[in-house]
Each structure stands twice: as C-alpha cells, then as structure tokens.
mmCIF file of C-alpha atoms in Angstrom:
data_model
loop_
_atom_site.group_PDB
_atom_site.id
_atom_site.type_symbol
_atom_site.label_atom_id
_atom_site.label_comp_id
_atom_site.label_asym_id
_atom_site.label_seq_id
_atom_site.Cartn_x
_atom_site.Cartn_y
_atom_site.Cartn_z
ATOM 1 C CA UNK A 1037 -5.955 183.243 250.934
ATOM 2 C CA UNK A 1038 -2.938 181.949 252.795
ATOM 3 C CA UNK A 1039 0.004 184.367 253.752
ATOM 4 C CA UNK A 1040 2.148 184.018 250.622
ATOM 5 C CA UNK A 1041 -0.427 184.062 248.108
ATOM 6 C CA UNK A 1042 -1.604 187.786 249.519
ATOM 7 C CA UNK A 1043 2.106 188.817 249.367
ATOM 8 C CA UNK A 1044 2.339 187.944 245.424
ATOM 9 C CA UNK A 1045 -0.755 190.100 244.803
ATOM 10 C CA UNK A 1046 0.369 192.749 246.749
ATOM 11 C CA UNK A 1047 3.991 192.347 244.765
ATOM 12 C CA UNK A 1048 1.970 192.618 241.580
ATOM 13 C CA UNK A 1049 -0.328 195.438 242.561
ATOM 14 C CA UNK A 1050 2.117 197.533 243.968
ATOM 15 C CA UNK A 1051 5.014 197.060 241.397
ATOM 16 C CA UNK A 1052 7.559 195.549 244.163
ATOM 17 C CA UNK A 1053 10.182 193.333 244.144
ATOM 18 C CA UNK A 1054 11.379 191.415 247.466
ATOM 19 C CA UNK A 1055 14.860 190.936 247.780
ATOM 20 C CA UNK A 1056 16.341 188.454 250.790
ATOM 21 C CA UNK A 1057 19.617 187.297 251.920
ATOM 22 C CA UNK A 1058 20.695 183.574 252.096
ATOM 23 C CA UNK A 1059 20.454 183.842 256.044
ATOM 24 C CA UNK A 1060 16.608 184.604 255.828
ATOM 25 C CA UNK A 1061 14.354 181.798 257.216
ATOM 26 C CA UNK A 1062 13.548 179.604 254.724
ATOM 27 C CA UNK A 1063 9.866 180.761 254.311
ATOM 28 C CA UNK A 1064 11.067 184.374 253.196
ATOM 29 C CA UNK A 1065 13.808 182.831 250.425
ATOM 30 C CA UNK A 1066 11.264 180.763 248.840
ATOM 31 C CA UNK A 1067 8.888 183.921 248.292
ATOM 32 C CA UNK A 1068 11.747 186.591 247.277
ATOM 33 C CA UNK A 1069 12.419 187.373 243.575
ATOM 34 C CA UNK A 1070 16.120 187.007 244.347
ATOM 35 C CA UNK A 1071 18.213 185.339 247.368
ATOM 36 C CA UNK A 1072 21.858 186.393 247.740
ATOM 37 C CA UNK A 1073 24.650 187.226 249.309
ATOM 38 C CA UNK A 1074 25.808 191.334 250.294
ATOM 39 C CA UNK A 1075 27.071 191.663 247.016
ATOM 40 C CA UNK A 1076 24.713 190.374 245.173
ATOM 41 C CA UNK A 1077 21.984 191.978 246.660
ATOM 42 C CA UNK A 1078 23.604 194.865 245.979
ATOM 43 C CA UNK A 1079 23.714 194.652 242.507
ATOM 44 C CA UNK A 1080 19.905 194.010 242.335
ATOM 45 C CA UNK A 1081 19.139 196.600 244.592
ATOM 46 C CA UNK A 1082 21.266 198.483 241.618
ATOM 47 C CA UNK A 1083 19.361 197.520 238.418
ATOM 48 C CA UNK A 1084 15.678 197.071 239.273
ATOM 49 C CA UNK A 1085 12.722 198.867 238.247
ATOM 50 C CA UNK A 1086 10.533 198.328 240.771
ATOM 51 C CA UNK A 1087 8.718 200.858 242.684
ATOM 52 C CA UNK A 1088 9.379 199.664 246.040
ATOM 53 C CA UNK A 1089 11.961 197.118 247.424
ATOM 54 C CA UNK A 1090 11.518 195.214 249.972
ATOM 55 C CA UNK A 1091 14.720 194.065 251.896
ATOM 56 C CA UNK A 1092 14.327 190.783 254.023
ATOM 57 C CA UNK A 1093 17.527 191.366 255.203
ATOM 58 C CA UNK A 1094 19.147 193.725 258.211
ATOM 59 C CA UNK A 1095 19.076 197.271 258.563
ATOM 60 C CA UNK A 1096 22.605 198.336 256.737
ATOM 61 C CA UNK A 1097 21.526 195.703 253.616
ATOM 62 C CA UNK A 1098 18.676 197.514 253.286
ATOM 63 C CA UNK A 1099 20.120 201.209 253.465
ATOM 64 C CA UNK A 1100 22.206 199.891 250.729
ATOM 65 C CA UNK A 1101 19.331 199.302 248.553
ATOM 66 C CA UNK A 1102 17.871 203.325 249.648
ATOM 67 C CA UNK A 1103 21.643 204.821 248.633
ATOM 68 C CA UNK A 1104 21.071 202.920 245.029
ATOM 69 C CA UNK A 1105 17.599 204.155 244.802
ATOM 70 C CA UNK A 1106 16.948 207.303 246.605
ATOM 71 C CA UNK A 1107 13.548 207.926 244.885
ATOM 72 C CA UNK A 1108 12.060 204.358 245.227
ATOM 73 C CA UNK A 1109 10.814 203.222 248.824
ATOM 74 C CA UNK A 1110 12.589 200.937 250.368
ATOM 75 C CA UNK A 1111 11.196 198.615 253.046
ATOM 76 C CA UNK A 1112 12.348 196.673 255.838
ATOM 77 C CA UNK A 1113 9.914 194.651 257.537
ATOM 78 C CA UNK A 1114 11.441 194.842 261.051
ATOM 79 C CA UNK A 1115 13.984 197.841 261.969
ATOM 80 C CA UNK A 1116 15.239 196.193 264.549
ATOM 81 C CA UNK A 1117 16.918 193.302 262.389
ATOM 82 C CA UNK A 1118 20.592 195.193 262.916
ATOM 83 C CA UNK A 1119 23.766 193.856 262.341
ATOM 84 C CA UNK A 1120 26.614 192.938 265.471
ATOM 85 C CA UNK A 1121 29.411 193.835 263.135
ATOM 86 C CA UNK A 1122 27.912 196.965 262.279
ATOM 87 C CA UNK A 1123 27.165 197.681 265.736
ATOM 88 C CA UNK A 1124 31.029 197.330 266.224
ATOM 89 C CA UNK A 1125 31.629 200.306 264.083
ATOM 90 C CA UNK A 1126 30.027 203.785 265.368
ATOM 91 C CA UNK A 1127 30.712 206.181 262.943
ATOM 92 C CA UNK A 1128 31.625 208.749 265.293
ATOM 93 C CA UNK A 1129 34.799 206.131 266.590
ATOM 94 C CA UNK A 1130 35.206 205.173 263.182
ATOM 95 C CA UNK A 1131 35.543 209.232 262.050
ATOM 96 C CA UNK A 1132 37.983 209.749 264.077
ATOM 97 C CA UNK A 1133 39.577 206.974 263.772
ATOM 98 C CA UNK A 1134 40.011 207.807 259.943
ATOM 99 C CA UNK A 1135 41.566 211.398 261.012
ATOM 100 C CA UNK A 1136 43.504 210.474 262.913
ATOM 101 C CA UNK A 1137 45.415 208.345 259.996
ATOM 102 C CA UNK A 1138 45.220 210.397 257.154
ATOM 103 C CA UNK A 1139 46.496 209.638 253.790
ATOM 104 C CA UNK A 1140 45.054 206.155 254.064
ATOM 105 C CA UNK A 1141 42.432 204.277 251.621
ATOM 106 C CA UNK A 1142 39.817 203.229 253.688
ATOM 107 C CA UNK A 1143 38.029 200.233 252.317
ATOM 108 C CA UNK A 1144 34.988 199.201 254.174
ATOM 109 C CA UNK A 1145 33.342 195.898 254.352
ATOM 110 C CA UNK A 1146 29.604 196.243 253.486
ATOM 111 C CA UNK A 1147 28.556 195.498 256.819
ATOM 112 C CA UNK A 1148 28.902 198.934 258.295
ATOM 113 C CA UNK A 1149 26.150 201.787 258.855
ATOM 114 C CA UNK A 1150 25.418 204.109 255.740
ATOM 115 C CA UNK A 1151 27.467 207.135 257.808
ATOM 116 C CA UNK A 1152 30.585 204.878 257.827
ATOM 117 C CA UNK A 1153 29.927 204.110 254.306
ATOM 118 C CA UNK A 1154 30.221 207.916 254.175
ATOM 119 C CA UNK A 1155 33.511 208.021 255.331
ATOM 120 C CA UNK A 1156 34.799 205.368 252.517
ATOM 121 C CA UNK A 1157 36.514 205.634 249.364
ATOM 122 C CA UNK A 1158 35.588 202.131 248.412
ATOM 123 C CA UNK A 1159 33.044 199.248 249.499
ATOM 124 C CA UNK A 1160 33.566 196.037 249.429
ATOM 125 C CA UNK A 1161 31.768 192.513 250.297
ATOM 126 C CA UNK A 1162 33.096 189.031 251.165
ATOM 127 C CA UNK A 1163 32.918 188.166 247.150
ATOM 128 C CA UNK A 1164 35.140 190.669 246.228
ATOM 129 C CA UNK A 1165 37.082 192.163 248.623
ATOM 130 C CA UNK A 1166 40.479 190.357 247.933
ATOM 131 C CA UNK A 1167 39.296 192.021 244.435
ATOM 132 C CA UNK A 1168 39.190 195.563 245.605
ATOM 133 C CA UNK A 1169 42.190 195.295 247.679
ATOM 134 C CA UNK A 1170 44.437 194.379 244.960
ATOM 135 C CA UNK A 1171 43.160 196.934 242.863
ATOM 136 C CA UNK A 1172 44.642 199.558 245.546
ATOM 137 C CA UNK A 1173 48.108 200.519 244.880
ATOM 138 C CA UNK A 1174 50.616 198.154 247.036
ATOM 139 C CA UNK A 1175 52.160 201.337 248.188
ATOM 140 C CA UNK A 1176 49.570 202.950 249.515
ATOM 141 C CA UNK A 1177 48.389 202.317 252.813
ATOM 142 C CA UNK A 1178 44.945 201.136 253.985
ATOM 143 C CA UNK A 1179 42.434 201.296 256.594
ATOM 144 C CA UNK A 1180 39.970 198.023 256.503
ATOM 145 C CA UNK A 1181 36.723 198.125 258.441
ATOM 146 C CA UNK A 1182 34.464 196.639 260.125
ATOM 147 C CA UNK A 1183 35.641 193.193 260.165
ATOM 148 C CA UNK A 1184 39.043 192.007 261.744
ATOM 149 C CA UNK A 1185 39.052 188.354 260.773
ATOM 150 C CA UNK A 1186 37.766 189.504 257.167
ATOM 151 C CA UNK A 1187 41.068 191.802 257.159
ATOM 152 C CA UNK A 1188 43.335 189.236 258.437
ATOM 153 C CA UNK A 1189 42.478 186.404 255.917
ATOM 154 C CA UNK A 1190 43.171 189.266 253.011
ATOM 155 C CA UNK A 1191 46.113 190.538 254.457
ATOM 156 C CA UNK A 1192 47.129 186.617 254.800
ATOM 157 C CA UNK A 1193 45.766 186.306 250.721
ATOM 158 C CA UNK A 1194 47.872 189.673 249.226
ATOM 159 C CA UNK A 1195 50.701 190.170 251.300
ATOM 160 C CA UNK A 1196 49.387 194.261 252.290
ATOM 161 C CA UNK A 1197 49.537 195.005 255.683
ATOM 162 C CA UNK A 1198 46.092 196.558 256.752
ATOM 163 C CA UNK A 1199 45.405 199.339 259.456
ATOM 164 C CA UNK A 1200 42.442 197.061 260.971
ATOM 165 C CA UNK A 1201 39.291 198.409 262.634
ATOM 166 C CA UNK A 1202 38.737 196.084 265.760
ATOM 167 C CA UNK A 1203 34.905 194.723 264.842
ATOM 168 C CA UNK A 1204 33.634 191.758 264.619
ATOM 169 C CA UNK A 1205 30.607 189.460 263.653
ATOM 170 C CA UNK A 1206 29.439 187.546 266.429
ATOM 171 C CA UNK A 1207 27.372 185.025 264.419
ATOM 172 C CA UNK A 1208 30.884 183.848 262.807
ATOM 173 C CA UNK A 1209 32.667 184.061 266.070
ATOM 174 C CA UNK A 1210 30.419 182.089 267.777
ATOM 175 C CA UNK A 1211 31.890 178.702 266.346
ATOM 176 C CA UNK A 1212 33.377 176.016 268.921
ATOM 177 C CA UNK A 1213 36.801 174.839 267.437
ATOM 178 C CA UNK A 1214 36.566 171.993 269.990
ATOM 179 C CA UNK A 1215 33.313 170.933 269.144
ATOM 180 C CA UNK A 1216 34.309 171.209 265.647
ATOM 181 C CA UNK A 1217 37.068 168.851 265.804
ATOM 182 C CA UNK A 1218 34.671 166.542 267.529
ATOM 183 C CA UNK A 1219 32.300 167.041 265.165
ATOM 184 C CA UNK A 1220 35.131 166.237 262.002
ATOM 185 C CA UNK A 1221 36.494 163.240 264.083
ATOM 186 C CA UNK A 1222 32.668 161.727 263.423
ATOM 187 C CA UNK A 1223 32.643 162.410 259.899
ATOM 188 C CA UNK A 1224 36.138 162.409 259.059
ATOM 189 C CA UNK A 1225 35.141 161.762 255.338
ATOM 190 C CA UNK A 1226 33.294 165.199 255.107
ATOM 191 C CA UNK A 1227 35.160 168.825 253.929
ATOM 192 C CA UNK A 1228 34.946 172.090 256.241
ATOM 193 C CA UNK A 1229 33.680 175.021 254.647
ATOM 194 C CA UNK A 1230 33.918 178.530 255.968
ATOM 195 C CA UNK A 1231 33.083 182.253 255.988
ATOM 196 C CA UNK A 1232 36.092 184.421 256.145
ATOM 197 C CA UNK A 1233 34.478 186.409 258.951
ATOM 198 C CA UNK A 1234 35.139 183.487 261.099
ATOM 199 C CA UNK A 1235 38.201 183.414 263.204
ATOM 200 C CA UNK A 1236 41.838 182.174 262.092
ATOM 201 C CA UNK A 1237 41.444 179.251 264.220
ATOM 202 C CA UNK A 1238 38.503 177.901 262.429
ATOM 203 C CA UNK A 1239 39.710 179.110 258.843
ATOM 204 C CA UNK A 1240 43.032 176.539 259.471
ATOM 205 C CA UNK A 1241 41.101 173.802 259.078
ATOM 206 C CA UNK A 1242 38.802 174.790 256.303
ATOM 207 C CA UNK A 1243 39.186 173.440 252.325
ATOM 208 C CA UNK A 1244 37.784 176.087 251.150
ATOM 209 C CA UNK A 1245 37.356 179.978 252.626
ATOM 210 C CA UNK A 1246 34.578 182.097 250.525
ATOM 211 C CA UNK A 1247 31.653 184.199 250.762
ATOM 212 C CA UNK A 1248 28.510 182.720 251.344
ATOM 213 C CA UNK A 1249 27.592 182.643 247.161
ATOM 214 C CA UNK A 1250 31.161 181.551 246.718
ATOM 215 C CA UNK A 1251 30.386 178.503 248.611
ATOM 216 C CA UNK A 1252 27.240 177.494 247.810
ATOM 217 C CA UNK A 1253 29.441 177.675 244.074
ATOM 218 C CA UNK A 1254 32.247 175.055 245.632
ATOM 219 C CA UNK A 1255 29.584 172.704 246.863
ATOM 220 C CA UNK A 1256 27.820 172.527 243.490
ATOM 221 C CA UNK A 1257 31.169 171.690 242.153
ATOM 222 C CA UNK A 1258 30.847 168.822 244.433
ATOM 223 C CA UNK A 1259 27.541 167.726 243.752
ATOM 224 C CA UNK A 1260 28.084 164.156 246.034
ATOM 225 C CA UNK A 1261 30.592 165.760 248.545
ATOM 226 C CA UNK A 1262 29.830 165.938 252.703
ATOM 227 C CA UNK A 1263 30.185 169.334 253.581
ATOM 228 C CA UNK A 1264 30.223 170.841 257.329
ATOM 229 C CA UNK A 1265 29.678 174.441 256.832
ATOM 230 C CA UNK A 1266 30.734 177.222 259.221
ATOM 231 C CA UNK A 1267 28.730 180.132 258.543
ATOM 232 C CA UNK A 1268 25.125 181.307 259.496
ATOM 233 C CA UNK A 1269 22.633 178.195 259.492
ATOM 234 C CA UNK A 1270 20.305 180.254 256.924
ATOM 235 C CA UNK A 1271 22.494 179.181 254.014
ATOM 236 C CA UNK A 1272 21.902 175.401 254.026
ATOM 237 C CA UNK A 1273 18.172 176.072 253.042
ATOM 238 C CA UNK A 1274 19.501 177.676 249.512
ATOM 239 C CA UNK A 1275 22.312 175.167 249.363
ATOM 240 C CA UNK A 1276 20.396 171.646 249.950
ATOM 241 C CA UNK A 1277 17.785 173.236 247.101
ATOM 242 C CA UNK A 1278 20.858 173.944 244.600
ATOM 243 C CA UNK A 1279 22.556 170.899 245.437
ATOM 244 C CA UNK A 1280 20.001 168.088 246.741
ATOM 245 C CA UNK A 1281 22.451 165.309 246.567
ATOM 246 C CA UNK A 1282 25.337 167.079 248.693
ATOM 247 C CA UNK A 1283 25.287 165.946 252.415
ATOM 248 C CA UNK A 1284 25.484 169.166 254.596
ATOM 249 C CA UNK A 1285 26.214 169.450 258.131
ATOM 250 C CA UNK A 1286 26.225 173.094 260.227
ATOM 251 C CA UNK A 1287 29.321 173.875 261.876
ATOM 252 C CA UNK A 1288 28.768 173.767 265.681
ATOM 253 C CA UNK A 1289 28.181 176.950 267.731
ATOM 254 C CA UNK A 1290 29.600 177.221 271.280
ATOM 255 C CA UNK A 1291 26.746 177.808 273.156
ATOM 256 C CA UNK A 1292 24.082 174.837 273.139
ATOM 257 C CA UNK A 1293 20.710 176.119 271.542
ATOM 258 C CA UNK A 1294 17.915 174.413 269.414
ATOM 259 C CA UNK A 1295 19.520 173.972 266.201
ATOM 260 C CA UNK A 1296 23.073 173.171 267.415
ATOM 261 C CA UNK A 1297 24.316 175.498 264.932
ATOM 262 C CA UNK A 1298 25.144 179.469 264.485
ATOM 263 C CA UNK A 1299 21.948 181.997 263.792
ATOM 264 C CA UNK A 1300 21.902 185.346 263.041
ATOM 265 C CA UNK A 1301 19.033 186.365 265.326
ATOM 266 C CA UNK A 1302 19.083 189.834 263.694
ATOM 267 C CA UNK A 1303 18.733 188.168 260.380
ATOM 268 C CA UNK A 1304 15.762 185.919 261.746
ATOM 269 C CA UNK A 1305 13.597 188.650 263.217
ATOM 270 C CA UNK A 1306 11.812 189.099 259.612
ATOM 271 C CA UNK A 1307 8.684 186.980 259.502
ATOM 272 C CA UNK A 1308 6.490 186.364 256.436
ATOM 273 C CA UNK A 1309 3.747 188.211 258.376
ATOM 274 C CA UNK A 1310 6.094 190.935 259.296
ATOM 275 C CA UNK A 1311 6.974 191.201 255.570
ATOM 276 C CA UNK A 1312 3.222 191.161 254.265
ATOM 277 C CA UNK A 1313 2.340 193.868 257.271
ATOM 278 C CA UNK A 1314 4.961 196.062 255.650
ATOM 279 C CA UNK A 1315 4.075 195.433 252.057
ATOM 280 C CA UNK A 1316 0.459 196.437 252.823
ATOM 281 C CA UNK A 1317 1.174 199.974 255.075
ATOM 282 C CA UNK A 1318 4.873 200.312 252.974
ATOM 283 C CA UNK A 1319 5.961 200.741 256.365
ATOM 284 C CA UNK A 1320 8.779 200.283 258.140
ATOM 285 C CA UNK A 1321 10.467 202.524 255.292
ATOM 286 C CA UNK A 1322 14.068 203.692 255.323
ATOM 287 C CA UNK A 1323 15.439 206.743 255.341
ATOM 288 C CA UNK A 1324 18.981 208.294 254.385
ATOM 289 C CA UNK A 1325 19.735 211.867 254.649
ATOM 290 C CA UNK A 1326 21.066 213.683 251.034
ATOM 291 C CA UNK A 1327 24.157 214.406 252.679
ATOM 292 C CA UNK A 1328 25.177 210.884 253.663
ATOM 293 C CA UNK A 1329 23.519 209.170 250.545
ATOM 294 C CA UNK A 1330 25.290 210.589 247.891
ATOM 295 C CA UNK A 1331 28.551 210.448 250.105
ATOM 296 C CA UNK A 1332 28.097 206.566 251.094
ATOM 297 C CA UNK A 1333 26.783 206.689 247.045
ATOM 298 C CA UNK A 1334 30.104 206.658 245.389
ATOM 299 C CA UNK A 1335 32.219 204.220 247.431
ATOM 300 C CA UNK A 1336 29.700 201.855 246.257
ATOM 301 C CA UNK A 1337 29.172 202.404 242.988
ATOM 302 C CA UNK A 1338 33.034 202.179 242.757
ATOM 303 C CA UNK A 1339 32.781 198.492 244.524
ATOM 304 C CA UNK A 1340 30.150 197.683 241.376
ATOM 305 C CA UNK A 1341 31.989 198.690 238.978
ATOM 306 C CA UNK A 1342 35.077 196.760 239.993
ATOM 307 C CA UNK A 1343 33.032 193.913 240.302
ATOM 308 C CA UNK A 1344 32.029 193.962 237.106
#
C-alpha cells in the first residue's frame, strides 16, 4: 500500500482531518481535505469535528488550530517548520513594546507566536486585514505587528497611520526587483501579481496586491491571462489546477537556487512520510498553556467574526 493510500485509512480510522496551506509541496495539497490560505485555515480549524487535526503547515498555523480546539489533538508533522516573520516578533520585545505605548489597539497579523497573539486585541490575516483595520475607530491609534510591508500597504490603502513592529517575512523579501524587470521585459504581455508582505518596491509594479486566496481568485477571473506571481512558489501548484489554461510564471528570487523562484523552506520541511509518521504515533502534538490559549482565544475569534 503506497504512502497516500495508508494516510486515508489512517484519516478514516482515526477520525482526522488534514488541513495544508497553499505553500505545502504539492504531494501534501493533493492529500489534505482542505488547502488554504491563514485565514482560511483558520476558519476550518474553527468548524470541524474531527478528532485530531493535522496541520501541514508551520508551527504558529498550527497553534492556531490548538487555540480553536483546545480538547482535540492537534498535529504537526515537523516542529521545526517555523515561521521567519514570526521569528521577528519575540513576545518578550513585542510585550514591552506594547507597554510601553499604551492606549493603542494592537492588531496582529496571524503570523506571530500564540504568546503575541496573547498580547492582541484583534487578529488579522492578509484576506482581511484592510477589513479589520477599518473597523477600528480612525481616532484611535494602532500598533500593527509582525509584518512591516503588510502595515505599510494598509496604511497606504486607509489613510491610518500605524505604530509598526519592525518584522518581516523573508520568503517575500527575497524577490530581485532587477531580475524582475528583466524577467517582465521578456514577457512584457504578462501581469505581476503580488503578496502584500513583499516590499514597496515590488508592490509598484504589481496589477493586483492580495492574499494568496485573493489571487488565486484574480487569476481565475482571467482564465487565459499570463501571470508572473511574486509570492511563495507553493501557490502555483493550487493555481495551475484551478486555472489550467492561465500561463503562470514565479517571480524571481535574488539568490540563484533550483527553482529560480522564492520557497518557504519552513513551509517545505513537511513530507508525506513525515505526515503519515505523525498520523500513526499522533505525534509531534502541540501544546498551548490555559493561560495563553484563552488569551490568544479571543483576538481571534474577534478576527472570525469580522470576517464573516
């Protein structure tokens, strides 16, 4: 019995449902019961039944899921798939960053740790984060973490001038504007597409700016349209399948690896062996302490109900 047939019988047996991000190798989407993007996910993670979830995803994704669902198991098939925009944002720093400006909402991008969840009064993701901004009075003022290029574009979008956290995601920072340019100049017929984690630079010459759902959305608007596509590589897997006939390029990284492109390496240390192995023991599992799940609880559930 070959790898993905055992990890349907164990699904069945064991009442699970596997969950996996659009950046997941394309192996892991083609098995999971749902592929999305943070938010998404999230919302999932919020309304199964299942006993045990199993997040192909990174480490905060799937401490998401565990806050939702503090008496199902949660599983990650490699805790060492982390985040670099996370990472950016210790929650120690980011505590006292948040004392030291009191009086401000702090709005965190889903990207962060459960503990800096913690210290939120609302989530938010890519999808709806221009969303949950606006929802915020204009004249109150606002702390936005992790992600600096995330807060510029909506600060550029509504006008509101943000108290940013200095993080970063270096996936969508690692994109050459030079080679991009280059890469445009050879198909000058085809659109740029980007993630607004990417930097300023790169956003100027996109046609459209969205999450990664959001613009797998705009491309199957434009079923015949040439596309390159600055975000994580993962995506065009999901993307060619929904839209077979749309020509997609990936946006060029800076450094020169294999796939001439922008990975996640985080996001590609889940395996399909790794995820059966974990299945079977319902091991790795993760863990979130009372305290800091119901806490990092209610920011969320405010972001879901918003994004209603």
């Amino acid at each position: 019995m070959n790898l993905k047939k055992k990890i349907e019988a164990l699904k069945k047996d064991k009442n699970a449902v596997i969950l996996a991000h659009y950046y997941q190798i394309p192996e892991i989407q083609e098995i999971a019961d749902y592929v999305g993007d943070s938010l998404g996910l999230s919302q999932r993670a919020a309304e199964t039944d299942a006993d045990i979830i199993v997040f192909a995803g990174v480490h905060f994704m799937a401490e998401t899921a565990k806050i939702l669902n503090p008496s199902k198991k949660v599983l990650l098939p490699d805790l060492d798939a982390g985040c670099s925009l996370a990472e950016s944002c210790p929650p120690d720093a980011f505590e006292a960053f948040v004392k030291s400006h009191p009086n401000h909402t702090v709005v965190t991008y889903v990207n962060c740790s459960a503990k800096v969840k913690a210290l939120t009064d609302i989530v938010c993701t890519s999808s709806n984060a221009l969303k949950i901004v606006e929802s915020i009075p204009e004249d109150q003022p606002i702390i936005f973490a992790p992600d600096r290029n995330l807060g510029k574009y909506i600060m550029q979008k509504t006008g509101r001038d943000m108290l940013l956290w200095d993080g970063s995601c270096l996936v969508h920072e690692a994109f050459s504007m030079e080679k991009l340019l280059a890469l445009h100049r050879e198909y000058p017929d085809c659109k740029i597409i980007a993630h607004p984690e990417s930097e300023e630079h790169i956003l100027k010459t996109a046609t459209y700016i969205g999450s990664t759902a959001g613009m797998i959305e705009y491309v199957k608007s434009h079923p015949k349209g040439k596309f390159i596509v600055a975000t994580e590589a993962g995506i065009l897997h999901k993307m060619q399948e929904e839209v077979p006939t749309a020509e997609l390029i990936p946006a060029p990284a800076k450094e020169d690896n294999t796939c001439a492109c922008s990975e996640c390496a985080f996001m590609k240390m889940n395996t399909l062996q790794k995820l059966y192995d974990c299945l079977l023991n319902e091991s790795p599992q993760i863990d979130v302490t009372k305290d800091i799940q119901e806490k990092a609880l209610v920011p969320i559930e405010r972001m879901l109900e918003l994004s209603k």
